[in-house]
XYZ file of C-alpha atoms in Angstrom:
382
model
C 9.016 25.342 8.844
C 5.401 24.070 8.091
C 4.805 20.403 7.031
C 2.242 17.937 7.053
C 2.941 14.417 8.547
C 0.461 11.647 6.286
C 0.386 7.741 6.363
C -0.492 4.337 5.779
C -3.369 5.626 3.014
C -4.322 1.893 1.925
C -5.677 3.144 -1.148
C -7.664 0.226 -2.455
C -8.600 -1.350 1.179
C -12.131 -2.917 1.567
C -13.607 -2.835 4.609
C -14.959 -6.610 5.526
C -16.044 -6.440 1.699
C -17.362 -2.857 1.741
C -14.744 -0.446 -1.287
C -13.486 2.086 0.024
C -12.657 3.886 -2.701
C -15.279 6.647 -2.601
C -14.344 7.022 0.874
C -10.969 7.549 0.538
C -11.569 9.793 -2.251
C -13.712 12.151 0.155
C -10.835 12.105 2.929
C -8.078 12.789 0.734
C -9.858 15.592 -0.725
C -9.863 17.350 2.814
C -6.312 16.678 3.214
C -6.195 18.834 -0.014
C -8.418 21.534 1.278
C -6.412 21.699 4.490
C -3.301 21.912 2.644
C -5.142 24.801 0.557
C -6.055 26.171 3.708
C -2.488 25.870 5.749
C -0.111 26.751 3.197
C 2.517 24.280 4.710
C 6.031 24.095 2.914
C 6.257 20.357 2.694
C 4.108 17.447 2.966
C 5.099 13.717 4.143
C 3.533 10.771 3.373
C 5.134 8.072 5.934
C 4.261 4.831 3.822
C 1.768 2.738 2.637
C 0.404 4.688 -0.512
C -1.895 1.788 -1.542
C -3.225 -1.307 0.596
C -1.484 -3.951 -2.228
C 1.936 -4.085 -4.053
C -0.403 -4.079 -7.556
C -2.949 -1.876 -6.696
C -5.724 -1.860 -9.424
C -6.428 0.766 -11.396
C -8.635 2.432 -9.834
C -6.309 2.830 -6.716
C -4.144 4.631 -8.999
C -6.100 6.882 -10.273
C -7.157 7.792 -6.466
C -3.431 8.445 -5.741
C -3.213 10.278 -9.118
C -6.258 12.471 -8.035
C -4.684 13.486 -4.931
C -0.967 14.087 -6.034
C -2.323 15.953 -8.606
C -4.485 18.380 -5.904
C -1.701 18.631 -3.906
C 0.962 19.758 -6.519
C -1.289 22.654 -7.644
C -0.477 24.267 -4.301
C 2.517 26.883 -5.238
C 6.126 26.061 -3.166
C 5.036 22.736 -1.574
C 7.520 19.921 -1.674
C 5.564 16.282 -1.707
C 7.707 13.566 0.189
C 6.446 9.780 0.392
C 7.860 7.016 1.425
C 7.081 3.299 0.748
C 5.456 1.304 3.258
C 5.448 -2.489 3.724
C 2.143 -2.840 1.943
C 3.586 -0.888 -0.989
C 6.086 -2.289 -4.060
C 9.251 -0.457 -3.539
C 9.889 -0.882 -6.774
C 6.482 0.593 -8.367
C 6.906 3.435 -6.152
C 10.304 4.444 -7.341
C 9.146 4.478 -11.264
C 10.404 8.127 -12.497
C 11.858 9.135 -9.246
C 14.560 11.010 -10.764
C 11.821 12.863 -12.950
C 9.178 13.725 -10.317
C 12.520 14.794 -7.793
C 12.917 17.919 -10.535
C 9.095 18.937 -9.786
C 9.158 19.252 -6.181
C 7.776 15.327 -5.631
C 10.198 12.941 -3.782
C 9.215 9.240 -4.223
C 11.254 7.228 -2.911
C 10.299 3.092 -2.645
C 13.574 1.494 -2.083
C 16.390 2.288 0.631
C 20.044 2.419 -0.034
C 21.515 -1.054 -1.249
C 24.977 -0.645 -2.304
C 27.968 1.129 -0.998
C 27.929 4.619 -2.204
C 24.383 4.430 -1.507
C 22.856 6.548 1.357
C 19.117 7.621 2.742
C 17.537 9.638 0.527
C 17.995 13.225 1.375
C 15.685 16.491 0.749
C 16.117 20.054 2.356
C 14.101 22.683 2.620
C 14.762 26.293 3.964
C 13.153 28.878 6.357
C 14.644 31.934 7.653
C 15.943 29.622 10.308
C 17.878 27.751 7.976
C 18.085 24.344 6.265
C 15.354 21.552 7.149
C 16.976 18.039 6.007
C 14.221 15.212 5.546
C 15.923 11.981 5.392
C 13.185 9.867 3.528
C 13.541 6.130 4.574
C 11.355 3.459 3.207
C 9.736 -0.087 4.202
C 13.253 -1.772 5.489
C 13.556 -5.858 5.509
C 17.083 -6.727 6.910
C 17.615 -8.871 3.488
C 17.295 -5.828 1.394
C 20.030 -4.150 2.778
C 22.465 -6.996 3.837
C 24.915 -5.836 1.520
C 25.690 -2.305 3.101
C 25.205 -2.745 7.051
C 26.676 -6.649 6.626
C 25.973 -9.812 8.547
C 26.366 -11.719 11.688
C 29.370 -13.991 12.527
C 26.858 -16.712 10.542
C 26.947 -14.783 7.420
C 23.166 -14.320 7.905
C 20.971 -11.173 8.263
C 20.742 -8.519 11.014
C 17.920 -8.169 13.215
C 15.730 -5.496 11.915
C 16.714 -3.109 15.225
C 20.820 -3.501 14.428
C 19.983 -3.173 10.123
C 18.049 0.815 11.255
C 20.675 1.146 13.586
C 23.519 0.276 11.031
C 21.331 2.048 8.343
C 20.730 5.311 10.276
C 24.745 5.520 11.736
C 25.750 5.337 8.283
C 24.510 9.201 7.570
C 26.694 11.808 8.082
C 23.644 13.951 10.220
C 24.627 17.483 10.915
C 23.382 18.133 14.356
C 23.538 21.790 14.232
C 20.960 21.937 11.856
C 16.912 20.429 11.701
C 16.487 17.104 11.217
C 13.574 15.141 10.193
C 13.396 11.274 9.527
C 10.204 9.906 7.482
C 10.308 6.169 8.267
C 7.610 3.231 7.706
C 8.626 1.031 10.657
C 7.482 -0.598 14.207
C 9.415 1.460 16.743
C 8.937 0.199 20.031
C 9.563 3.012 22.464
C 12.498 2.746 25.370
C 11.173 0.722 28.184
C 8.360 -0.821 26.791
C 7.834 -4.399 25.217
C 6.029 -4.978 21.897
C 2.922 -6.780 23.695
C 2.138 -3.282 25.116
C 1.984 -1.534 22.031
C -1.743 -1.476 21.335
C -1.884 -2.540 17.798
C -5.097 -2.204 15.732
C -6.670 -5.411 13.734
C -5.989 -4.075 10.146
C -2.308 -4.165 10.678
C 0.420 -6.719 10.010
C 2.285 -7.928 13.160
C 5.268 -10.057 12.383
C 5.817 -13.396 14.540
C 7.559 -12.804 17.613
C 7.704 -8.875 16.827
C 10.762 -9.841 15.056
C 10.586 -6.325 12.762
C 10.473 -4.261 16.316
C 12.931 -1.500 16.435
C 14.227 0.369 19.770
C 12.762 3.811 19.112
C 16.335 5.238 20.458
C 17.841 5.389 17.303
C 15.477 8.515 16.721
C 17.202 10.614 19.030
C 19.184 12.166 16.387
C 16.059 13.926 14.695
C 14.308 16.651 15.733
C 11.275 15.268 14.786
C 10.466 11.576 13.572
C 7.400 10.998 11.194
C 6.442 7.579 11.255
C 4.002 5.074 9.849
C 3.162 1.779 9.823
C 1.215 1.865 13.541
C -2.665 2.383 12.566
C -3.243 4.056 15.679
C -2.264 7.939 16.198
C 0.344 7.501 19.266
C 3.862 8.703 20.147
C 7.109 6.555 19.851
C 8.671 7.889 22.966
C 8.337 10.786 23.135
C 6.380 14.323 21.997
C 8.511 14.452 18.799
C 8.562 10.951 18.039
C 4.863 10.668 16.184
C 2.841 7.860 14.144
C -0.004 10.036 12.478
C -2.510 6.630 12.115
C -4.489 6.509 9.233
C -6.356 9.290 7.910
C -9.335 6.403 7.830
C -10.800 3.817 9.610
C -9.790 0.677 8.202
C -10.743 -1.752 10.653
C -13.527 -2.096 13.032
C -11.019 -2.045 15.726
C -10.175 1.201 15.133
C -14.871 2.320 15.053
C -14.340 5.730 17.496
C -10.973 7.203 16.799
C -10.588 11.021 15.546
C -8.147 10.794 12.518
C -6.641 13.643 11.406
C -3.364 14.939 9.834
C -0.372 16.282 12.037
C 0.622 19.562 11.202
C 3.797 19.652 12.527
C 5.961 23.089 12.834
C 9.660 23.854 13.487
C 11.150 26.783 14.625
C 14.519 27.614 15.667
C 17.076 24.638 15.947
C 16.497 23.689 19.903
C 13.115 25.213 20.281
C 10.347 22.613 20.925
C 8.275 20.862 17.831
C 4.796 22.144 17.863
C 2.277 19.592 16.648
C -1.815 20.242 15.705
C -4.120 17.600 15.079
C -6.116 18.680 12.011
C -8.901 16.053 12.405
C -10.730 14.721 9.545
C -14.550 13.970 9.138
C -14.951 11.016 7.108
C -18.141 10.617 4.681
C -19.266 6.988 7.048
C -17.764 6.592 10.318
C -16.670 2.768 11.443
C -19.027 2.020 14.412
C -20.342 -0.585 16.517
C -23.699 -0.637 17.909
C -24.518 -3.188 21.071
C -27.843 -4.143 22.625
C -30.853 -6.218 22.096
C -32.649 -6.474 18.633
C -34.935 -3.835 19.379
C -32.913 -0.997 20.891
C -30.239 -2.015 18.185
C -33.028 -1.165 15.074
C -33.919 1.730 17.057
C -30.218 3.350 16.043
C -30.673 3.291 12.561
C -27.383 4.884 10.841
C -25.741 5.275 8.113
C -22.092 4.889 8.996
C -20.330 1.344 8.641
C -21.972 -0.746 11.166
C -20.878 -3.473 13.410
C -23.901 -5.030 15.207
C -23.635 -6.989 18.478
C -26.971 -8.759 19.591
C -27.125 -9.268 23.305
C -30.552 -11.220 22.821
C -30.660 -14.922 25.343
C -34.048 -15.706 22.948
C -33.284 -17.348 19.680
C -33.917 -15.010 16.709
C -35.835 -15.545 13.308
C -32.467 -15.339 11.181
C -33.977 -14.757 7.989
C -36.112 -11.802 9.786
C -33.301 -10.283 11.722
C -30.733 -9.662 8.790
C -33.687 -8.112 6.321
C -34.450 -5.801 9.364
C -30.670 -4.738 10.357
C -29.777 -4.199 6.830
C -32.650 -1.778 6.181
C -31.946 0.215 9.523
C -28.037 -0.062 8.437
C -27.383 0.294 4.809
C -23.763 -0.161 5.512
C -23.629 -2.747 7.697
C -20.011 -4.598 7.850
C -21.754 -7.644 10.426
C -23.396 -8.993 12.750
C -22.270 -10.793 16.072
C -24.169 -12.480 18.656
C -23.119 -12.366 22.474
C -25.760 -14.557 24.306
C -25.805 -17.229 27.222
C -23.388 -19.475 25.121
C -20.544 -17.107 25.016
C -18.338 -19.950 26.980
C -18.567 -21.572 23.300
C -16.727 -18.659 21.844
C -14.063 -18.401 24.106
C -13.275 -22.753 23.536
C -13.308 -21.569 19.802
C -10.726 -18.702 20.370
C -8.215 -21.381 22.238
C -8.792 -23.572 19.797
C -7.760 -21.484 17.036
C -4.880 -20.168 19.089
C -3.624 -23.748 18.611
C -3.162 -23.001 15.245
C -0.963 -19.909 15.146
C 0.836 -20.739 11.479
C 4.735 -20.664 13.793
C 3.435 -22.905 16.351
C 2.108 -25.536 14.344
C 5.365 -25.579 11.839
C 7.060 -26.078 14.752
C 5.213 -29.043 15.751
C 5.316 -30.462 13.007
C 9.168 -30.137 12.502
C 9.361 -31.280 16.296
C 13.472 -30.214 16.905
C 14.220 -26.741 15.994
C 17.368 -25.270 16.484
C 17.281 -21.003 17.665
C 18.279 -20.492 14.347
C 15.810 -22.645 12.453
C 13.162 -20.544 14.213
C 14.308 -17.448 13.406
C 14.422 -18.634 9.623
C 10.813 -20.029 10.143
C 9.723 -16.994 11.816
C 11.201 -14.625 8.469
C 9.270 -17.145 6.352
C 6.237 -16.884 7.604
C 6.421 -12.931 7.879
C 7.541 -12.515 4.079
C 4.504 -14.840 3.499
C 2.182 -12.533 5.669
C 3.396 -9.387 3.919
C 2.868 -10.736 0.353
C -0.796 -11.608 0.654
């Protein structure tokens, strides 16, 4: 078995201002080409279809343009999941419909009793492949199937997967394959040490963190929601990253598609990188004005001037943009850099929990947790 492991598209992202869209119109026309190229049985598209829960029209028709590439490819199933950026609801539109043709959309996870993970199987001549297709979970959404504490009040988002997950009836003697848009924190490790890239959404206090053990069920786990390609745990365990840059924090790093292949139940998952050359790179060029202009590119360009002389302002932006078409900004990093790092304390003073907090002055454990939840919905519905 053959599939593709996609995620976190963010159709409809600008870059510091810059659209995208032509961009990601170029990229997702290799993943088509590949697809052309690999044959693969499936494909899976871990969450995070477009960058907003309305994406504009234009977003759409982006999407459109690729589903559209990708179902003219004979015996390919399409799988997608909804991320946290996506509307769970938008996504599911004619799910039953598109299910018939091969394409499983699925936004929302199980919610009632009677309810379970979404389920599709494919077959090789090693037998039956089961893709259990789990979207974007928020403990809230599901409180009604995996219950409540002895306070009546939501699970933590590790017990709600775990709850979730242990409500399946998996068949271990055959493949299994979970397609999940989630932070799983891998055994052993703490959230701070997850290296987390600038265009993401990180809950206060990690609160959405999941132990990456409930995995060890599947054969192979393909996840999004981490921005950066990196394993959960272990070789099988695998967050794709975006198949584009979409922060300058992420200007150097080869994105590419996992191809992912399966044979016999017990046998080791294979996994290939198919990288993917994107029409402007994200990168960021550092030095003084002159060796800086003497880089001209046409990528996406972050500039950081390392001039101690004052600069003619006006003079220095005509000049950079002309050498850099696509410049995102510029930065200075000069003799008063002591300045900057005052700044950054200062506006760690103002982390949106901390200052509720003083402002309330007593807080209870669980008032924080309720503040924390707050401010994360909040966060997620900008």
């Amino acid at each position: 078995m053959k599939f593709f492991h996609l995620s976190d598209l963010h159709i409809g992202l600008r870059l510091m201002d810059r659209d995208l869209c032509e961009d990601q119109k170029y990229i997702l026309k290799q993943v088509v080409l590949a697809a052309q190229r690999e044959k693969p049985d499936g494909i899976v598209i871990a969450g995070d279809i477009y960058d907003k829960p309305v994406p504009s029209a234009e977003a759409v028709e982006i999407f459109d343009s690729f589903i559209t590439g990708l179902a003219g490819i004979p015996g390919m199933a399409i799988m997608s999941v909804g991320g946290n950026h996506d509307s769970g609801q938008r996504v599911n539109c004619f799910r039953n419909v598109l299910s018939r043709q091969g394409m499983y959309m699925v936004g929302m996870p199980p919610q009632r009793e009677g309810e379970y993970i979404e389920k599709v199987t494919l077959e090789d001549a090693f037998g039956r492949v089961n893709f259990y297709l789990l979207p974007f979970v928020r403990p809230s959404m599901v409180r009604q199937i995996v219950g409540t504490d002895g306070d009546g009040n939501s699970l933590s988002y590790n017990d709600t997967i775990q709850k979730l997950i242990a409500r399946e009836k998996i068949d271990s003697r055959e493949r299994n394959v979970l397609v999940s848009h989630q932070f799983y924190l891998p055994v052993g490790k703490v959230a701070e040490e997850v290296e987390r890239m600038d265009s993401e959404i990180r809950t206060v206090g990690n609160i959405d963190q999941v132990s990456a053990e409930v995995l060890a069920c599947f054969d192979y786990a393909a996840l999004g929601h981490i921005h950066k390609p990196m394993k959960a745990g272990r070789e099988n365990w695998r967050y794709c990253g975006t198949p584009l840059a979409c922060s300058v924090s992420e200007a150097g790093q080869q994105k590419g598609i996992l191809m992912v292949e399966m044979g016999e139940k017990g046998e080791a998952v294979k996994t290939t990188a198919l990288p993917l050359e994107p029409l402007r790179r994200v990168c960021v060029v550092k030095g003084k004005l002159e060796e800086v202009l003497r880089q001209p590119s046409g990528d996406y360009v972050t500039v950081i001037l390392t001039d101690k002389v004052d600069l003619d302002v006006a003079d220095m932006q005509d000049r950079l943009r002309a050498a850099f078409p696509y410049l995102l900004e510029i930065r200075r990093e000069n003799a008063r850099r002591a300045d900057y790092g005052r700044k950054a304390k200062r506006e760690a003073l103002l982390d949106p929990f901390a200052l509720c907090c003083s402002f309330l002055k007593e807080t209870d454990s669980r008032e924080r947790e309720i503040l924390k939840d707050v401010i994360n919905t909040v966060r997620e519905a900008k």
